Amino acid sequence: QVQLVESGGGTVQAGGSLRLTCAASGRTGPIYLMGWFRQTPGKEREFVADILGNGRSAYYADSVKGRFTISRDNAKDTVYLEMNSLKPDDTAVYYCAGGSSPYYYTRGDSREYTYWGQGTQVTVSS
């Protein structure tokens, strides 16, 4: 089955930028919807952004709209999250997720996803 591995996390000062990368391997079929979620200890996992299988129609949470950009390169089985104008509230573990179905009902819902990465830490200092 599919394995997702995130990278690119780290520590950055407020106002700075980071680019997260999610690489997929072991794929036995197409990956359709892909997304990024984040989670802080004591809080529920929060939707960040998603993108359709054809690389079009990106969708963002209001909290990151205008600051983050999601993209994918299907030839490399890779999805990216470019994060700009980072704020301390963006500090979290960021998870990559992939869907195994060509159908979806609610974008931003974690139930749309079958595959999950282990997460990468992003820390934004004030």
PDB file of C-alpha atoms in Angstrom:
ATOM      1  CA  GLN A   1       0.000   0.000   0.000  1.00  0.00           C
ATOM      2  CA  VAL A   2       0.943   3.650  -0.120  1.00  0.00           C
ATOM      3  CA  GLN A   3       3.494   5.118   2.271  1.00  0.00           C
ATOM      4  CA  LEU A   4       3.669   8.890   2.762  1.00  0.00           C
ATOM      5  CA  VAL A   5       6.758  10.580   4.194  1.00  0.00           C
ATOM      6  CA  GLU A   6       6.835  14.269   5.103  1.00  0.00           C
ATOM      7  CA  SER A   7       9.950  16.419   5.223  1.00  0.00           C
ATOM      8  CA  GLY A   8      10.916  20.082   5.343  1.00  0.00           C
ATOM      9  CA  GLY A   9       9.761  20.963   8.824  1.00  0.00           C
ATOM     10  CA  GLY A  10      11.857  22.997  11.193  1.00  0.00           C
ATOM     11  CA  THR A  11      12.037  26.196  13.189  1.00  0.00           C
ATOM     12  CA  VAL A  12      11.497  29.583  11.597  1.00  0.00           C
ATOM     13  CA  GLN A  13      10.955  33.115  12.842  1.00  0.00           C
ATOM     14  CA  ALA A  14       7.539  34.724  12.491  1.00  0.00           C
ATOM     15  CA  GLY A  15       7.105  36.110   8.998  1.00  0.00           C
ATOM     16  CA  GLY A  16       9.394  33.514   7.487  1.00  0.00           C
ATOM     17  CA  SER A  17       8.721  30.676   5.080  1.00  0.00           C
ATOM     18  CA  LEU A  18       9.010  26.908   4.881  1.00  0.00           C
ATOM     19  CA  ARG A  19       8.213  24.351   2.214  1.00  0.00           C
ATOM     20  CA  LEU A  20       6.956  20.954   3.254  1.00  0.00           C
ATOM     21  CA  THR A  21       7.311  17.942   0.988  1.00  0.00           C
ATOM     22  CA  CYS A  22       5.318  14.721   1.035  1.00  0.00           C
ATOM     23  CA  ALA A  23       6.709  11.822  -0.988  1.00  0.00           C
ATOM     24  CA  ALA A  24       4.594   8.773  -1.771  1.00  0.00           C
ATOM     25  CA  SER A  25       5.960   5.296  -2.378  1.00  0.00           C
ATOM     26  CA  GLY A  26       4.588   1.795  -2.797  1.00  0.00           C
ATOM     27  CA  ARG A  27       1.599   3.038  -4.723  1.00  0.00           C
ATOM     28  CA  THR A  28      -0.499   0.269  -6.238  1.00  0.00           C
ATOM     29  CA  GLY A  29      -3.119   2.571  -7.656  1.00  0.00           C
ATOM     30  CA  PRO A  30      -3.759   6.241  -8.267  1.00  0.00           C
ATOM     31  CA  ILE A  31      -3.812   8.725  -5.412  1.00  0.00           C
ATOM     32  CA  TYR A  32      -6.678  11.118  -5.841  1.00  0.00           C
ATOM     33  CA  LEU A  33      -7.347  13.803  -3.260  1.00  0.00           C
ATOM     34  CA  MET A  34      -4.275  14.813  -1.245  1.00  0.00           C
ATOM     35  CA  GLY A  35      -4.191  17.133   1.696  1.00  0.00           C
ATOM     36  CA  TRP A  36      -2.313  18.593   4.618  1.00  0.00           C
ATOM     37  CA  PHE A  37      -3.509  18.619   8.208  1.00  0.00           C
ATOM     38  CA  ARG A  38      -1.895  19.899  11.377  1.00  0.00           C
ATOM     39  CA  GLN A  39      -2.230  19.150  15.051  1.00  0.00           C
ATOM     40  CA  THR A  40      -1.107  20.709  18.322  1.00  0.00           C
ATOM     41  CA  PRO A  41      -1.114  18.660  21.548  1.00  0.00           C
ATOM     42  CA  GLY A  42      -4.510  18.925  23.193  1.00  0.00           C
ATOM     43  CA  LYS A  43      -6.294  19.994  20.019  1.00  0.00           C
ATOM     44  CA  GLU A  44      -8.090  18.100  17.279  1.00  0.00           C
ATOM     45  CA  ARG A  45      -6.438  17.632  13.943  1.00  0.00           C
ATOM     46  CA  GLU A  46      -7.090  20.669  11.764  1.00  0.00           C
ATOM     47  CA  PHE A  47      -7.484  20.787   8.009  1.00  0.00           C
ATOM     48  CA  VAL A  48      -4.968  22.998   6.209  1.00  0.00           C
ATOM     49  CA  ALA A  49      -5.234  22.472   2.441  1.00  0.00           C
ATOM     50  CA  ASP A  50      -6.050  19.905  -0.219  1.00  0.00           C
ATOM     51  CA  ILE A  51      -5.640  19.443  -3.959  1.00  0.00           C
ATOM     52  CA  LEU A  52      -7.383  17.211  -6.481  1.00  0.00           C
ATOM     53  CA  GLY A  53      -5.686  14.325  -8.238  1.00  0.00           C
ATOM     54  CA  ASN A  54      -5.142  16.282 -11.435  1.00  0.00           C
ATOM     55  CA  GLY A  55      -3.310  19.030  -9.543  1.00  0.00           C
ATOM     56  CA  ARG A  56      -6.085  21.545  -9.963  1.00  0.00           C
ATOM     57  CA  SER A  57      -8.721  22.997  -7.671  1.00  0.00           C
ATOM     58  CA  ALA A  58      -6.808  23.662  -4.473  1.00  0.00           C
ATOM     59  CA  TYR A  59      -8.853  24.302  -1.340  1.00  0.00           C
ATOM     60  CA  TYR A  60      -7.622  26.061   1.810  1.00  0.00           C
ATOM     61  CA  ALA A  61      -8.681  26.612   5.369  1.00  0.00           C
ATOM     62  CA  ASP A  62      -9.543  30.230   6.072  1.00  0.00           C
ATOM     63  CA  SER A  63      -6.713  30.448   8.582  1.00  0.00           C
ATOM     64  CA  VAL A  64      -4.048  29.875   5.915  1.00  0.00           C
ATOM     65  CA  LYS A  65      -5.713  31.248   2.791  1.00  0.00           C
ATOM     66  CA  GLY A  66      -3.442  33.700   1.017  1.00  0.00           C
ATOM     67  CA  ARG A  67      -0.362  32.514   2.911  1.00  0.00           C
ATOM     68  CA  PHE A  68      -0.033  28.812   2.039  1.00  0.00           C
ATOM     69  CA  THR A  69       0.077  27.174  -1.384  1.00  0.00           C
ATOM     70  CA  ILE A  70      -0.425  23.473  -2.065  1.00  0.00           C
ATOM     71  CA  SER A  71       0.831  21.823  -5.249  1.00  0.00           C
ATOM     72  CA  ARG A  72       1.620  18.342  -6.532  1.00  0.00           C
ATOM     73  CA  ASP A  73       3.857  16.669  -9.073  1.00  0.00           C
ATOM     74  CA  ASN A  74       2.278  13.361 -10.015  1.00  0.00           C
ATOM     75  CA  ALA A  75       5.320  12.311 -12.063  1.00  0.00           C
ATOM     76  CA  LYS A  76       7.337  12.427  -8.820  1.00  0.00           C
ATOM     77  CA  ASP A  77       4.518  11.192  -6.575  1.00  0.00           C
ATOM     78  CA  THR A  78       5.059  14.278  -4.467  1.00  0.00           C
ATOM     79  CA  VAL A  79       2.890  16.975  -2.936  1.00  0.00           C
ATOM     80  CA  TYR A  80       4.152  20.269  -1.497  1.00  0.00           C
ATOM     81  CA  LEU A  81       2.972  22.880   0.942  1.00  0.00           C
ATOM     82  CA  GLU A  82       4.601  26.292   0.579  1.00  0.00           C
ATOM     83  CA  MET A  83       4.071  28.273   3.775  1.00  0.00           C
ATOM     84  CA  ASN A  84       4.688  32.013   3.801  1.00  0.00           C
ATOM     85  CA  SER A  85       4.149  34.755   6.379  1.00  0.00           C
ATOM     86  CA  LEU A  86       4.253  32.167   9.123  1.00  0.00           C
ATOM     87  CA  LYS A  87       2.751  32.968  12.500  1.00  0.00           C
ATOM     88  CA  PRO A  88       3.350  31.413  15.927  1.00  0.00           C
ATOM     89  CA  ASP A  89      -0.169  29.935  15.707  1.00  0.00           C
ATOM     90  CA  ASP A  90       1.027  27.877  12.740  1.00  0.00           C
ATOM     91  CA  THR A  91       3.218  25.853  15.093  1.00  0.00           C
ATOM     92  CA  ALA A  92       2.089  22.232  14.893  1.00  0.00           C
ATOM     93  CA  VAL A  93       2.895  18.793  13.579  1.00  0.00           C
ATOM     94  CA  TYR A  94       1.934  18.749   9.921  1.00  0.00           C
ATOM     95  CA  TYR A  95       0.572  15.563   8.348  1.00  0.00           C
ATOM     96  CA  CYS A  96       0.258  14.603   4.724  1.00  0.00           C
ATOM     97  CA  ALA A  97      -2.781  12.575   3.674  1.00  0.00           C
ATOM     98  CA  GLY A  98      -3.932  10.826   0.510  1.00  0.00           C
ATOM     99  CA  GLY A  99      -7.252   9.489  -0.722  1.00  0.00           C
ATOM    100  CA  SER A 100      -7.810   6.179  -2.487  1.00  0.00           C
ATOM    101  CA  SER A 101     -11.191   7.021  -3.971  1.00  0.00           C
ATOM    102  CA  PRO A 102     -11.954   9.217  -6.973  1.00  0.00           C
ATOM    103  CA  TYR A 103     -15.024  10.452  -5.127  1.00  0.00           C
ATOM    104  CA  TYR A 104     -15.311  12.871  -2.242  1.00  0.00           C
ATOM    105  CA  TYR A 105     -18.144  14.427  -0.316  1.00  0.00           C
ATOM    106  CA  THR A 106     -16.664  17.117   1.911  1.00  0.00           C
ATOM    107  CA  ARG A 107     -13.320  18.697   1.202  1.00  0.00           C
ATOM    108  CA  GLY A 108     -11.430  19.377   4.389  1.00  0.00           C
ATOM    109  CA  ASP A 109     -12.850  16.308   6.145  1.00  0.00           C
ATOM    110  CA  SER A 110     -10.228  13.856   7.400  1.00  0.00           C
ATOM    111  CA  ARG A 111     -12.582  10.975   6.612  1.00  0.00           C
ATOM    112  CA  GLU A 112     -11.857  11.506   2.914  1.00  0.00           C
ATOM    113  CA  TYR A 113      -8.346  10.105   3.364  1.00  0.00           C
ATOM    114  CA  THR A 114      -6.966   6.579   3.497  1.00  0.00           C
ATOM    115  CA  TYR A 115      -3.202   7.154   3.767  1.00  0.00           C
ATOM    116  CA  TRP A 116      -1.389   9.240   6.372  1.00  0.00           C
ATOM    117  CA  GLY A 117       2.217  10.229   6.939  1.00  0.00           C
ATOM    118  CA  GLN A 118       4.025  10.303  10.272  1.00  0.00           C
ATOM    119  CA  GLY A 119       4.155  14.087  10.457  1.00  0.00           C
ATOM    120  CA  THR A 120       6.814  16.770  10.501  1.00  0.00           C
ATOM    121  CA  GLN A 121       7.227  19.437  13.178  1.00  0.00           C
ATOM    122  CA  VAL A 122       6.896  23.111  12.289  1.00  0.00           C
ATOM    123  CA  THR A 123       7.795  25.644  14.961  1.00  0.00           C
ATOM    124  CA  VAL A 124       7.342  29.374  14.437  1.00  0.00           C
ATOM    125  CA  SER A 125       9.009  31.629  16.982  1.00  0.00           C
ATOM    126  CA  SER A 126       7.745  35.093  17.867  1.00  0.00           C
TER     127      SER A 126
END
